Amino acid sequence: MAYIYPEPSRTFSEYLLVPGYSSAECTPDNVSLACPLVKFRRGEAPALHMNIPLTSAIMQAVSDDKMAVALAKEGGVSFIYGSQSIESQAAMVSRVKSYKAGFVTSDSNLRPDATLRDILELKSRTGHSTVAVTEDGTSYGKLLGLVTSRDYRVSRLNGDEPVSNFMTPIDKLVTAPSNTTLSEANDIIWDNKLNALPIIDGKGNLVYMVFRKDYDSHKENPLELLDSEKKYVVGAGINTRDYKERIPALLEAGADILCIDSSEGYTEWQKFTLQWARENYGDRVKIGAGNVVDGEGFRYLAECGADFIKVGIGGGSICITREQKGIGRGQATAVIDVAHERDNYYKETGVYIPICSDGGIVHDYHFTLALAMGADFLMLGRYFARFDESPTNKVSVSGSYMKEYWGEGSARARNWQRYDMGGAGKLSFEEGVDSYVPYAGSLKDNVTLTLSKVRSTMCNCGAISIPELQDKAKITPVSSTSIVEGGAHDVVLKDSPINN
């Protein structure tokens, strides 16, 4: 008969951290959240690390080049989604590696034959009042003009009025050439009392925008994650089908690290992928693998040569793998089991392979629990999908702003490679849903708040580094009754209606 585990698998919400002794040095300002990103030998430093233990998920609704830049500024890494053409994914990677601080790729663009109604719809969706009018309506098309809120009055124009009738045309705009430095661009903005400065190339194509409002936001961030050439670190997802073509293209584009994107990693397909990479690139290419939920799966991928290993099956908020197939494991139990095997492997071989907890994070305190249980860093989808920097639309649903969010196993994503078991090139059934998540604002504001909670909690545990947290933390399971006790209870909240 099948092996049956004696204990149920548990989620993060079934545990609490027990406070430990905190010395005078245990203050949030002293906490380091640095963590290894790839494996390393005892006594050596990892070839890649992060300054915060956060990565964004390999998902269409989460990780594009805009998200990658925003997260790298805070010290983490995005893995740009692979469920797109090789050329498109490589272009995203290239844009991250060529990004210049303060120079923003325009994401509000229209053709000259668009209408005022299109302007208003775009503004409602993006929240941006400056729209670039380009010949083909793309971010890099020939610039014909700009539209700002000063260029029209809704009460005096018909909704069908073409943009070309009221935009500020190119010959009346102040622009700058593509070799302009940020300092020079800011001088032009202030000297000409501009809110936005288009940067154009020799052919008149729009390259970047520089905004007055960003002037103060580009001060050096001490946690930003840079490579040896002072470029932002970026990752990319690959699959076990077209890796022989995709890996060379992504490396040529400048990807620092890759990760096999699969719902289940304990397979020979991942072994083939890792073997091919090692045979052709040796240790120069860094590749994470997964996902697994037990020590056996970790050991397999470790011996296959993975640089880090992702943990988690079915715990994502948009994942229905457990519902559809009945496989998976509670995320907390999975992390604890895999971390135990990671430590055993390190003792045996002297090689430390970081593990990434992927899925199951609902509340900010779950971050700290996952790290205390042994995760070196986390991969998050829903968390990042809520922010301005995610690639999805912001929409109004029942009077509240939401962001679209869908799983890679959904029909919308059509990412059959992620769920591929060597069969036909299609999704046999869905393992993800199409949904909305509440809009939460900017990545920087939210990550800063979340990590301030993590640092504060670590201090409560007497730890000022992630390894010290894992060494000192005491964790207790909680009953369903104590979970209720942990929130507001037996009171009537002032901002809530009284239930009669």
XYZ file of C-alpha atoms in Angstrom:
500
model
C 0.000 0.000 0.000
C 1.032 3.645 -0.367
C 3.278 5.278 2.217
C 1.177 7.497 4.477
C 2.797 10.297 6.438
C 1.924 10.088 10.153
C 1.400 13.854 10.505
C -0.710 16.218 8.391
C 1.094 18.793 6.287
C 0.715 22.350 7.551
C 0.587 25.890 6.208
C 2.350 28.979 7.554
C -0.828 30.188 9.260
C -0.679 27.168 11.566
C 2.494 28.419 13.271
C 3.716 31.337 15.348
C 7.193 32.477 16.326
C 7.957 32.500 20.043
C 9.975 35.573 21.130
C 13.565 35.038 22.254
C 16.128 37.092 24.114
C 16.909 40.374 22.314
C 20.189 42.112 23.053
C 20.723 45.849 22.683
C 22.096 45.321 19.170
C 18.837 43.739 18.032
C 17.341 46.778 16.341
C 15.758 46.801 12.880
C 18.496 49.107 11.551
C 21.087 46.436 12.335
C 19.252 43.600 10.592
C 20.767 42.255 7.375
C 18.453 40.444 4.971
C 21.249 39.406 2.603
C 21.003 35.827 1.347
C 22.719 33.494 -1.141
C 21.050 33.079 -4.522
C 23.146 30.153 -5.810
C 25.057 27.245 -4.305
C 28.527 27.617 -2.847
C 31.148 25.515 -1.096
C 31.924 25.739 2.601
C 34.230 28.682 3.248
C 33.461 30.362 -0.067
C 31.088 33.164 -0.997
C 28.214 32.522 -3.438
C 28.719 33.782 -6.988
C 25.348 35.549 -6.735
C 23.532 36.875 -3.685
C 20.581 39.157 -2.935
C 20.285 42.037 -0.488
C 16.683 41.143 0.348
C 15.255 37.589 0.234
C 12.603 38.291 -2.398
C 12.173 37.158 -5.988
C 9.163 37.695 -8.245
C 7.442 34.700 -9.778
C 7.970 33.463 -13.326
C 4.512 34.579 -14.428
C 3.001 36.630 -17.245
C 0.999 38.622 -14.713
C 4.019 39.424 -12.535
C 7.522 39.560 -13.974
C 8.465 41.669 -16.974
C 11.333 44.135 -17.433
C 9.579 46.914 -15.492
C 9.106 44.655 -12.472
C 12.708 43.451 -12.784
C 14.112 46.974 -12.578
C 11.863 47.951 -9.655
C 12.761 44.870 -7.618
C 16.489 45.079 -8.375
C 16.433 48.651 -7.054
C 15.235 47.242 -3.728
C 17.799 44.422 -3.671
C 15.856 41.443 -5.045
C 15.594 39.596 -8.368
C 12.789 39.113 -10.888
C 12.604 36.031 -13.073
C 11.128 37.272 -16.344
C 8.409 34.940 -17.523
C 9.256 32.345 -20.161
C 5.771 31.700 -21.566
C 6.478 33.992 -24.509
C 8.670 33.844 -27.590
C 12.403 33.521 -27.057
C 12.944 36.815 -28.863
C 10.448 38.677 -26.687
C 11.843 37.311 -23.429
C 15.427 38.054 -24.471
C 14.400 41.614 -25.364
C 12.975 42.104 -21.862
C 16.212 40.859 -20.315
C 18.206 43.160 -22.571
C 16.113 46.170 -21.563
C 16.811 45.491 -17.881
C 20.542 45.205 -18.490
C 20.577 48.428 -20.523
C 18.318 50.364 -18.143
C 19.582 53.772 -17.078
C 18.308 55.098 -13.742
C 15.875 57.954 -14.236
C 15.185 57.041 -17.872
C 11.754 55.429 -18.097
C 10.361 53.435 -20.983
C 7.046 55.037 -21.863
C 4.143 52.715 -21.070
C 1.355 55.162 -22.005
C 1.364 55.502 -25.779
C -1.230 56.054 -28.508
C -1.376 56.588 -32.255
C -2.347 60.014 -33.616
C -5.699 58.667 -34.827
C -6.676 57.639 -31.296
C -9.402 59.700 -29.654
C -9.944 61.683 -26.475
C -11.974 58.742 -25.264
C -8.856 56.541 -25.676
C -6.804 59.092 -23.717
C -9.272 59.054 -20.819
C -9.472 55.255 -20.807
C -5.675 54.964 -20.808
C -5.359 57.489 -17.995
C -7.962 55.625 -15.942
C -6.147 52.329 -16.483
C -2.576 53.471 -15.847
C -3.032 56.561 -13.707
C -0.595 58.426 -15.989
C -1.525 61.876 -17.274
C 1.315 62.128 -19.828
C 0.762 60.138 -23.018
C 3.278 59.839 -25.837
C 1.807 60.000 -29.338
C 3.912 57.866 -31.642
C 3.479 56.945 -35.275
C 2.678 53.307 -34.477
C 1.439 53.738 -30.913
C 4.376 51.850 -29.387
C 6.932 52.796 -26.734
C 9.696 53.127 -29.329
C 7.836 54.530 -32.333
C 8.527 57.837 -34.038
C 7.468 60.577 -31.626
C 4.788 62.899 -33.030
C 3.706 64.714 -29.876
C 2.657 64.555 -26.233
C -0.712 64.812 -24.531
C -1.010 65.990 -20.936
C -4.034 67.023 -18.902
C -3.288 70.631 -19.904
C -3.965 69.856 -23.571
C -7.694 69.170 -23.306
C -10.848 69.978 -21.412
C -13.344 67.165 -21.452
C -16.290 69.569 -21.291
C -15.180 71.332 -24.486
C -14.206 68.346 -26.642
C -16.126 65.524 -28.203
C -14.993 62.073 -27.068
C -14.306 61.212 -30.716
C -11.890 64.126 -31.168
C -8.625 62.705 -32.621
C -5.492 63.054 -30.520
C -3.718 64.783 -33.411
C -6.073 67.773 -33.031
C -5.128 68.656 -29.458
C -1.735 67.099 -28.715
C 1.364 69.275 -28.355
C 3.205 68.467 -31.606
C 6.862 67.482 -31.748
C 7.955 70.845 -33.191
C 6.681 72.586 -30.045
C 8.224 70.113 -27.612
C 11.551 70.308 -25.825
C 13.336 67.003 -26.404
C 16.833 65.644 -25.825
C 19.072 63.231 -27.783
C 19.672 59.653 -26.662
C 23.202 60.390 -25.396
C 21.886 62.837 -22.779
C 22.951 62.058 -19.205
C 20.479 62.076 -16.319
C 22.102 65.178 -14.868
C 21.760 66.974 -18.215
C 18.147 65.800 -18.574
C 17.244 67.136 -15.145
C 18.881 70.483 -15.968
C 16.790 70.725 -19.157
C 13.622 69.937 -17.183
C 14.295 72.620 -14.592
C 15.560 75.234 -17.056
C 12.472 74.839 -19.250
C 9.953 74.285 -16.437
C 8.926 70.911 -17.877
C 7.102 68.021 -16.258
C 8.380 65.496 -18.794
C 11.297 65.346 -21.212
C 11.193 62.912 -24.166
C 14.520 61.343 -25.118
C 14.680 60.577 -28.848
C 17.214 58.947 -31.145
C 18.629 60.264 -34.416
C 15.618 59.002 -36.354
C 13.116 60.751 -34.105
C 12.063 57.552 -32.336
C 11.088 57.748 -28.680
C 13.672 56.037 -26.465
C 12.879 57.128 -22.909
C 10.974 59.658 -20.836
C 12.460 61.594 -17.922
C 9.969 63.034 -15.428
C 10.317 65.942 -13.024
C 8.496 63.966 -10.303
C 11.230 61.303 -10.401
C 14.016 63.762 -9.642
C 14.176 62.943 -5.943
C 13.493 59.225 -6.357
C 16.727 58.314 -8.087
C 19.076 58.818 -5.193
C 21.322 55.831 -4.763
C 19.636 52.937 -2.994
C 22.219 51.172 -0.838
C 20.424 47.841 -1.325
C 20.123 47.926 -5.122
C 21.383 44.719 -6.716
C 24.036 45.296 -9.372
C 26.398 43.092 -11.352
C 30.126 43.725 -11.799
C 29.360 46.274 -14.534
C 26.932 48.229 -12.332
C 23.911 46.892 -14.227
C 20.812 45.515 -12.544
C 20.762 41.765 -11.855
C 17.934 39.955 -13.633
C 16.731 36.366 -13.911
C 14.673 34.535 -16.519
C 12.486 31.441 -16.642
C 13.116 28.511 -18.976
C 11.261 25.284 -19.680
C 12.288 21.697 -20.418
C 11.236 21.846 -24.072
C 13.093 24.592 -25.965
C 16.003 25.135 -23.555
C 18.624 24.458 -26.233
C 17.459 27.559 -28.084
C 16.206 29.666 -25.163
C 19.228 29.425 -22.849
C 21.791 30.765 -25.386
C 19.480 33.668 -26.300
C 18.878 34.642 -22.683
C 22.575 34.475 -21.819
C 23.404 36.579 -24.864
C 20.846 39.140 -23.682
C 22.627 39.292 -20.326
C 20.530 37.142 -17.956
C 22.420 36.613 -14.695
C 20.494 33.557 -13.561
C 17.909 31.164 -14.990
C 15.252 28.993 -13.399
C 13.372 26.003 -14.764
C 9.699 26.917 -14.500
C 7.737 23.782 -13.733
C 4.900 22.817 -11.433
C 6.739 19.635 -10.452
C 10.516 19.295 -10.546
C 11.238 15.716 -9.516
C 11.490 14.602 -13.155
C 14.039 13.384 -15.642
C 13.116 16.303 -17.906
C 14.796 18.679 -15.471
C 17.823 16.390 -15.303
C 18.154 16.553 -19.102
C 17.939 20.356 -19.022
C 20.567 20.740 -16.303
C 22.885 18.209 -17.941
C 22.753 20.012 -21.274
C 23.513 23.339 -19.615
C 26.504 21.905 -17.741
C 27.850 20.155 -20.848
C 27.675 23.361 -22.875
C 28.385 26.067 -20.294
C 29.859 24.350 -17.249
C 29.304 26.295 -14.047
C 29.166 29.633 -15.891
C 25.409 29.388 -16.247
C 23.439 29.496 -13.007
C 20.141 27.582 -13.042
C 17.575 26.983 -10.336
C 15.245 23.982 -10.532
C 12.037 22.705 -8.945
C 9.456 22.600 -7.623
C 9.733 19.876 -4.967
C 8.056 19.319 -1.598
C 10.239 16.788 0.197
C 13.844 15.892 0.918
C 13.880 13.180 -1.736
C 13.027 15.663 -4.459
C 15.659 18.098 -3.157
C 18.354 15.411 -3.169
C 17.515 14.461 -6.764
C 17.797 18.012 -8.115
C 20.894 18.698 -6.019
C 22.646 15.728 -7.609
C 21.465 16.889 -11.041
C 23.407 20.138 -10.524
C 20.757 22.734 -9.585
C 22.118 26.047 -8.271
C 19.059 26.606 -6.085
C 15.903 24.593 -5.549
C 12.318 25.851 -5.372
C 9.922 24.387 -2.842
C 6.147 24.277 -3.174
C 3.385 22.584 -5.144
C -0.188 23.823 -5.158
C 0.164 26.564 -2.550
C -0.122 29.576 -4.850
C -3.274 31.672 -4.562
C -4.177 31.065 -8.213
C -3.004 27.425 -8.303
C -5.562 24.622 -8.356
C -3.146 21.733 -8.848
C -4.127 20.158 -5.525
C -7.804 20.528 -6.374
C -7.389 19.114 -9.882
C -4.811 16.388 -9.286
C -4.635 15.814 -5.541
C -0.872 16.329 -5.331
C 1.123 18.780 -3.235
C 1.932 19.462 0.372
C 1.284 22.180 2.930
C 3.923 24.839 2.292
C 5.282 25.076 5.841
C 5.781 21.316 6.107
C 7.402 21.230 2.665
C 9.891 23.980 3.550
C 10.801 22.349 6.875
C 11.371 18.944 5.250
C 13.428 20.283 2.336
C 15.478 22.567 4.607
C 16.365 19.566 6.771
C 17.616 17.683 3.710
C 19.471 20.803 2.497
C 21.350 20.914 5.797
C 22.152 17.199 5.649
C 23.452 17.602 2.108
C 25.655 20.490 3.237
C 27.126 18.414 6.084
C 27.836 15.508 3.731
C 29.249 17.398 0.743
C 30.279 20.858 1.937
C 28.021 22.341 -0.762
C 25.212 24.632 0.373
C 22.283 24.794 -2.041
C 19.801 27.608 -1.257
C 16.115 26.783 -1.201
C 13.370 29.129 -2.340
C 9.904 28.950 -0.796
C 7.469 29.396 -3.694
C 3.804 29.895 -2.804
C 1.655 29.885 0.304
C 2.546 33.413 1.461
C -0.615 35.269 2.493
C 0.359 37.614 5.340
C 3.529 39.599 5.945
C 4.428 37.507 8.994
C 4.561 34.450 6.731
C 7.751 35.905 5.213
C 9.537 35.641 8.556
C 8.134 32.205 9.301
C 9.297 30.837 5.937
C 12.803 32.192 6.515
C 12.896 30.841 10.074
C 11.803 27.417 8.844
C 14.832 27.273 6.564
C 14.030 29.065 3.309
C 16.919 31.191 2.035
C 14.602 33.376 -0.009
C 11.026 33.554 -1.245
C 9.324 33.658 -4.640
C 6.077 35.632 -4.750
C 3.352 36.035 -7.350
C 0.179 37.511 -5.851
C 2.212 39.839 -3.627
C 3.951 41.535 -6.569
C 0.975 41.316 -8.964
C -0.799 44.002 -6.864
C 1.749 46.724 -7.592
C 2.050 49.466 -10.205
C 5.091 47.725 -11.684
C 3.345 44.457 -12.581
C 2.486 44.156 -16.300
C -1.276 43.727 -15.872
C -4.123 46.196 -16.179
C -5.499 48.160 -13.242
C -9.284 47.953 -13.412
C -12.232 49.112 -11.348
C -14.305 46.260 -9.942
C -17.390 47.145 -7.895
C -15.891 50.537 -7.110
C -12.473 49.262 -6.003
C -9.250 49.259 -8.002
C -7.910 45.804 -8.749
C -5.089 44.300 -10.805
C -5.606 41.334 -13.091
C -3.794 38.168 -12.010
C -3.795 34.761 -13.649
C -1.925 31.507 -13.161
C 0.542 30.012 -15.615
C -1.609 26.896 -15.637
C -4.707 28.841 -16.676
C -6.154 28.832 -20.161
C -5.268 32.526 -20.431
C -1.544 31.864 -19.957
C -1.503 28.774 -22.180
C 1.813 27.852 -20.584
C 1.572 24.130 -21.256
C 5.360 23.771 -21.001
C 5.191 24.433 -17.267
C 2.914 21.444 -16.758
C 4.517 19.313 -19.463
C 5.017 15.628 -18.740
C 6.432 14.802 -22.140
C 3.071 14.801 -23.859
C 1.352 16.854 -26.524
C 1.967 20.588 -26.763
C -1.222 21.722 -25.092
C -2.941 22.077 -21.714
C -5.040 18.975 -21.089
C -6.780 20.711 -18.199
C -6.312 23.887 -16.209
C -4.163 24.055 -13.078
C -4.585 27.804 -12.510
C -7.328 30.421 -12.441
C -7.874 33.900 -13.906
C -8.585 36.434 -11.155
C -8.171 39.897 -9.630
C -6.076 41.053 -6.672
C -6.541 44.339 -4.771
C -4.390 47.143 -6.190
C -1.775 48.144 -3.602
C 0.305 50.976 -5.129
C 4.050 51.075 -5.664
C 6.440 48.183 -5.116
C 8.876 50.300 -3.125
C 6.321 51.441 -0.558
C 4.947 47.952 0.001
C 8.272 46.119 0.097
C 9.639 48.690 2.537
C 6.675 48.148 4.867
C 6.763 44.348 4.615
C 10.494 44.106 5.267
C 10.249 46.514 8.193
C 7.894 43.976 9.782
C 10.323 41.146 8.992
C 13.250 43.028 10.550
C 11.208 43.893 13.629
C 10.089 40.287 14.099
C 13.646 39.033 13.684
C 14.692 41.363 16.489
C 11.932 39.868 18.672
C 13.621 36.519 18.032
C 17.056 37.904 18.915
C 18.407 37.656 15.353
C 19.973 40.237 13.056
C 20.630 37.959 10.067
C 18.696 35.195 8.315
C 21.163 32.429 9.341
C 20.923 33.645 12.946
C 17.126 33.616 12.737
C 17.190 30.015 11.517
C 19.515 29.106 14.381
C 17.650 30.897 17.170
C 13.977 30.885 16.155
C 11.467 28.931 18.209
C 8.263 28.013 16.377
C 5.036 26.671 17.840
C 2.023 25.116 16.092
C -1.230 26.896 16.899
C -4.768 25.651 17.295
C -7.691 27.003 15.325
C -8.906 28.718 18.491
C -5.600 30.491 19.069
C -5.642 31.712 15.470
C -8.928 33.471 16.253
C -7.408 34.810 19.470
C -4.532 36.315 17.487
C -6.751 38.808 15.680
C -9.191 41.441 16.880
C -11.973 39.616 18.714
C -14.876 40.223 21.100
C -15.011 43.903 20.200
C -16.918 45.993 17.691
C -14.478 47.740 15.386
C -15.147 51.432 14.859
C -14.913 51.231 11.063
C -17.174 48.184 10.783
C -20.982 48.158 10.784
C -22.677 46.532 13.775
C -24.340 43.278 12.801
C -27.863 43.114 14.235
